[in-house]
C-alpha positions as a LaTeX table, in Angstrom:
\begin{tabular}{lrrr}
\hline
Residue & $x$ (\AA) & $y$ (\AA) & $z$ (\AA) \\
\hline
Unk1 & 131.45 & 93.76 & 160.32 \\
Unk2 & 135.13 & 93.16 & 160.52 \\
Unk3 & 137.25 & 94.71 & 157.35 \\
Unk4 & 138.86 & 92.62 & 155.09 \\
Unk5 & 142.83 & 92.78 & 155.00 \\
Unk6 & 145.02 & 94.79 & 152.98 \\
Unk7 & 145.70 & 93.12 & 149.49 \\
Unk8 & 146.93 & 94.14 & 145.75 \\
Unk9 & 144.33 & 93.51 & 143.61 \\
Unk10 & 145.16 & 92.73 & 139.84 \\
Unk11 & 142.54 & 93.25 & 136.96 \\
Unk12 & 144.11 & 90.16 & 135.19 \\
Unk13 & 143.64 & 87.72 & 137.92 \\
Unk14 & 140.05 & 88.84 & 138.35 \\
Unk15 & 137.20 & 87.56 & 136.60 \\
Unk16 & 134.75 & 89.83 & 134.92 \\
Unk17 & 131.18 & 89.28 & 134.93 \\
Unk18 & 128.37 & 90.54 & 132.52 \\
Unk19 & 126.92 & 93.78 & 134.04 \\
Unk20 & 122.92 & 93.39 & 134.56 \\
Unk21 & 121.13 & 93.84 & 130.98 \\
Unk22 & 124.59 & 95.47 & 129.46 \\
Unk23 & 126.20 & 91.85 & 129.77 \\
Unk24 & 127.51 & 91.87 & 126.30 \\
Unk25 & 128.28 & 95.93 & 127.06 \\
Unk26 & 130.21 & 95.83 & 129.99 \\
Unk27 & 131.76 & 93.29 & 132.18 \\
Unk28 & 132.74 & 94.10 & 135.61 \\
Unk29 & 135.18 & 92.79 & 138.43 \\
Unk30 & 134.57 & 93.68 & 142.02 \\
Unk31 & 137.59 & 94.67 & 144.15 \\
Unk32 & 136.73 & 96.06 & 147.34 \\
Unk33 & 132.68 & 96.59 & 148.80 \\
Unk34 & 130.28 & 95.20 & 151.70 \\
Unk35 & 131.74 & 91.86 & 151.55 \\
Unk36 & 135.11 & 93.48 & 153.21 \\
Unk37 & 133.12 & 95.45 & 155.50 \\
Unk38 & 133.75 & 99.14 & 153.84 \\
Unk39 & 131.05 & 101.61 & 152.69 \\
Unk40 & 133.93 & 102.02 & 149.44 \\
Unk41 & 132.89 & 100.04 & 146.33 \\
Unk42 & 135.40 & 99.74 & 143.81 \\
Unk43 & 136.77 & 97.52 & 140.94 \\
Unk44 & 137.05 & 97.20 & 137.15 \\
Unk45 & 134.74 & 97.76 & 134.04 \\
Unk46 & 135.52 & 96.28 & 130.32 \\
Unk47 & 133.63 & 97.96 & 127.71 \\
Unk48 & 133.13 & 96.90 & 124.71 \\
Unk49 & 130.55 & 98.64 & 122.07 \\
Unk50 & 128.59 & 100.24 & 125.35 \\
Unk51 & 125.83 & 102.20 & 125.06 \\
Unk52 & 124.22 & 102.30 & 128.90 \\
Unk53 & 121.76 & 104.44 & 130.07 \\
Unk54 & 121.52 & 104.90 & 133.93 \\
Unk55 & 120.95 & 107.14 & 136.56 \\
Unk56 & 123.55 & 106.62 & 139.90 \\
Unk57 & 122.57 & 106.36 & 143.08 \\
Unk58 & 126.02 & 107.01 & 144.43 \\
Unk59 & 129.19 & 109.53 & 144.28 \\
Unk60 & 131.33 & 107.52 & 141.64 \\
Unk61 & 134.91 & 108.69 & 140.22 \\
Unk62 & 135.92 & 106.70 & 136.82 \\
Unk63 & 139.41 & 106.87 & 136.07 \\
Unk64 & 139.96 & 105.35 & 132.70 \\
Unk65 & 143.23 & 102.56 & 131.85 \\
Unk66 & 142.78 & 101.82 & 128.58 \\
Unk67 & 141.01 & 103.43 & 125.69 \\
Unk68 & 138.19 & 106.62 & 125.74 \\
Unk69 & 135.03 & 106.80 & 127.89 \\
Unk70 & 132.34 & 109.18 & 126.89 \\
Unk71 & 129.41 & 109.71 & 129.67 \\
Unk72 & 126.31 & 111.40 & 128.49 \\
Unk73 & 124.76 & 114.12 & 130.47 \\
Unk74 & 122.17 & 116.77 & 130.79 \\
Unk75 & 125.28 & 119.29 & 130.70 \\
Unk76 & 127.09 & 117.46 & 127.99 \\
Unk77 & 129.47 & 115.21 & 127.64 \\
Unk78 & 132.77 & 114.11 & 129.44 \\
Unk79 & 134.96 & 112.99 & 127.65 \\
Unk80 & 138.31 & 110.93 & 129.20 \\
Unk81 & 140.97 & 108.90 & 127.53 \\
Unk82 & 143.87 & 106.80 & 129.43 \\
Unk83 & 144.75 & 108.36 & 132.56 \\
Unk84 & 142.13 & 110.59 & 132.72 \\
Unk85 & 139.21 & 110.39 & 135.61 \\
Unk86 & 135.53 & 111.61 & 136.01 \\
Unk87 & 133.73 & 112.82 & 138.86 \\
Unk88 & 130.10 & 112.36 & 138.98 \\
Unk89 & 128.00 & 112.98 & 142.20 \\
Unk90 & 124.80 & 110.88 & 143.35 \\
Unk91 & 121.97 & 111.29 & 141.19 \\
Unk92 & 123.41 & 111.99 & 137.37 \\
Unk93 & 121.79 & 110.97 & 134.65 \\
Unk94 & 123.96 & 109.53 & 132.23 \\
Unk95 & 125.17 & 107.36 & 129.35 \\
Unk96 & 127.94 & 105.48 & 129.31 \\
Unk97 & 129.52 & 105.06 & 125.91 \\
Unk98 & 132.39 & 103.45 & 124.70 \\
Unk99 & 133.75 & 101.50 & 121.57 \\
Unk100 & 136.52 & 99.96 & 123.84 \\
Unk101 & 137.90 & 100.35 & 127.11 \\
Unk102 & 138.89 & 99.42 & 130.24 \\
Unk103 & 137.82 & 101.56 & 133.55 \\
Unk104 & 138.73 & 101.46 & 137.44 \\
Unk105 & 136.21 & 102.62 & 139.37 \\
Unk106 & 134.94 & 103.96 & 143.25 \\
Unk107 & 131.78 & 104.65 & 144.52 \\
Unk108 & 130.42 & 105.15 & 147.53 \\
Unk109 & 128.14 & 103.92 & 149.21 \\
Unk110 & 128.76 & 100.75 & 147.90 \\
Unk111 & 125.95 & 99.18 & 149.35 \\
Unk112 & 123.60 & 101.66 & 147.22 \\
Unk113 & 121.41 & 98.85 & 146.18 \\
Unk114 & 120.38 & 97.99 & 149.84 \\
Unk115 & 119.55 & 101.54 & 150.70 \\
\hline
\end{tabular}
């Protein structure tokens, strides 16, 4: 598959869709994935009131714009504000939890679903 070329992405010219059962939770925008022929998922996540369990199935790295993220794990929890970033390798269990915020985020592979 041929990549997509470069191009600035901007969070308030994207639209943000309801996230699987979180919909009223979280709302995402997709920047870059499998549709521009990279293995590199990454885009934007509004949280509102979020409480999600999950467990990933990829490396991901959060790096929070606005507001505080707290993600739940087995060691404890992480804890970023504005500027701030998380690293969390394949496999955590987590929650995501958040009264407000708004997240960038990269994962790889992005195609985890398929695999």
């Amino acid at each position: 598959m041929t990549k997509s070329a470069p191009r600035v992405v901007k969070p308030r010219e994207m639209t943000f869709t309801p996230r699987f059962a979180y919909g009223d939770q979280a709302q995402v925008a997709v920047a870059c994935g499998p549709d521009d022929g990279t293995a590199l998922g990454c885009g934007y996540v509004r949280m509102t009131g979020a409480e999600i369990p999950w467990t990933i199935k990829y490396d991901e790295v959060v790096l929070v714009l606005e507001g505080k993220v707290t993600i739940r794990t087995a060691d404890g929890d992480l804890i970023a504000e504005a500027g701030e970033s998380i690293w969390l390798p394949s496999g955590t269990e987590l929650t995501y939890i958040s009264n407000s915020a708004l997240l960038f985020y990269a994962i790889h592979p992005a195609n985890w679903a398929d695999q």
